[in-house]
Amino acid sequence: MTSPRTNGGADPATILVVEDDASLNAALAATLKAAGYRPVSARSAAEGLRWFAHYTPDLVLLDLGLPDRDGLSVIGEIRGRGQTPIVVLSAREAQAMKVEALDLGADDYVQKPFGVEELLARIRAGLRHGVQARGSAPLVRTGDLSIDLGLRRVTKGAETLKLSPKEYDLLAELAMKLGRTVSHKDLLRTVWGSERADIQYLRVYVGQLRQKLGTFAGEPLLLSEAGVGYRLAAIMA
Ligand code: CA
């Protein structure tokens, strides 16, 4: 059995839950505890930031609709203190807010109502990223795909893929954020150098790249998050 720890040490990962809805907060805490994490609950932005400073959590689950402050401003404040992964809990209708949350430095989001498995998968991806941010991970693996960020080489099974420089840059950006959604704007900025570049370029390159990457065990490796961005699936082979 694998344990959801971040450091291989004896301590379970601490997860700060900032959610004002009391029943949802309690349910999240119970779920996290059952999955082997140490949850810390906060019901407002102020309480969340206080517990953030006190517990230095390994990951933050953040509701954007909080009673005392805009959840988006909490993202900025946490980013000002370091790279702790943040997974946003967002309402279905708040599409623009999701994009803004990612642009402000949130790692990912889950859309309410969400399933436990989806939530735990996002948390695992977030924690993995937190560990990578502290060290360097030049080799990224997912499914039968292996991306060597040092050598700029991509292999699928035994085959080396022929990618154009732009396709590679796009894949590298997604690989560095494996399992998390990267916004259109972020990709345009990092790959094309301007977030005002034509989103149509992105669609074309993603389409080509998706064909070259193919599937693993019948599942596509490059996923679209409608209206938000793209994600390279994190699949343990
Ligand atoms: Ca709320």
PDB file of N, CA, C and O and ligand atoms in Angstrom, residues 19-21 63-67 112, ligand 1:
ATOM      1  N   GLU A  19     -12.728  26.613   4.067  1.00  0.00           N
ATOM      2  CA  GLU A  19     -14.079  26.452   3.508  1.00  0.00           C
ATOM      3  C   GLU A  19     -15.073  26.885   4.576  1.00  0.00           C
ATOM      4  O   GLU A  19     -15.066  26.358   5.681  1.00  0.00           O
ATOM      5  N   ASP A  20     -15.933  27.857   4.239  1.00  0.00           N
ATOM      6  CA  ASP A  20     -16.850  28.383   5.250  1.00  0.00           C
ATOM      7  C   ASP A  20     -18.087  27.511   5.446  1.00  0.00           C
ATOM      8  O   ASP A  20     -18.734  27.582   6.480  1.00  0.00           O
ATOM      9  N   ASP A  21     -18.408  26.686   4.458  1.00  0.00           N
ATOM     10  CA  ASP A  21     -19.564  25.802   4.589  1.00  0.00           C
ATOM     11  C   ASP A  21     -19.225  24.715   5.617  1.00  0.00           C
ATOM     12  O   ASP A  21     -18.373  23.855   5.374  1.00  0.00           O
ATOM     13  N   ASP A  63     -11.544  27.337  -0.720  1.00  0.00           N
ATOM     14  CA  ASP A  63     -12.811  27.761  -1.307  1.00  0.00           C
ATOM     15  C   ASP A  63     -12.661  29.232  -1.702  1.00  0.00           C
ATOM     16  O   ASP A  63     -12.044  30.015  -0.979  1.00  0.00           O
ATOM     17  N   LEU A  64     -13.192  29.606  -2.869  1.00  0.00           N
ATOM     18  CA  LEU A  64     -13.023  31.006  -3.299  1.00  0.00           C
ATOM     19  C   LEU A  64     -14.092  31.927  -2.712  1.00  0.00           C
ATOM     20  O   LEU A  64     -13.885  33.124  -2.585  1.00  0.00           O
ATOM     21  N   GLY A  65     -15.255  31.375  -2.364  1.00  0.00           N
ATOM     22  CA  GLY A  65     -16.329  32.199  -1.807  1.00  0.00           C
ATOM     23  C   GLY A  65     -16.288  32.180  -0.291  1.00  0.00           C
ATOM     24  O   GLY A  65     -16.899  31.329   0.346  1.00  0.00           O
ATOM     25  N   LEU A  66     -15.550  33.096   0.304  1.00  0.00           N
ATOM     26  CA  LEU A  66     -15.384  33.121   1.758  1.00  0.00           C
ATOM     27  C   LEU A  66     -16.097  34.339   2.328  1.00  0.00           C
ATOM     28  O   LEU A  66     -16.278  35.336   1.630  1.00  0.00           O
ATOM     29  N   PRO A  67     -16.505  34.288   3.604  1.00  0.00           N
ATOM     30  CA  PRO A  67     -17.320  35.373   4.160  1.00  0.00           C
ATOM     31  C   PRO A  67     -16.564  36.677   4.373  1.00  0.00           C
ATOM     32  O   PRO A  67     -17.138  37.753   4.242  1.00  0.00           O
ATOM     33  N   LYS A 112     -17.057  22.052  -7.666  1.00  0.00           N
ATOM     34  CA  LYS A 112     -18.140  21.523  -6.820  1.00  0.00           C
ATOM     35  C   LYS A 112     -19.343  21.171  -7.700  1.00  0.00           C
ATOM     36  O   LYS A 112     -19.638  21.937  -8.603  1.00  0.00           O
TER      37      LYS A 112
HETATM   38 CA    CA B   1     -18.048  29.302   0.343  1.00  0.00          CA
END
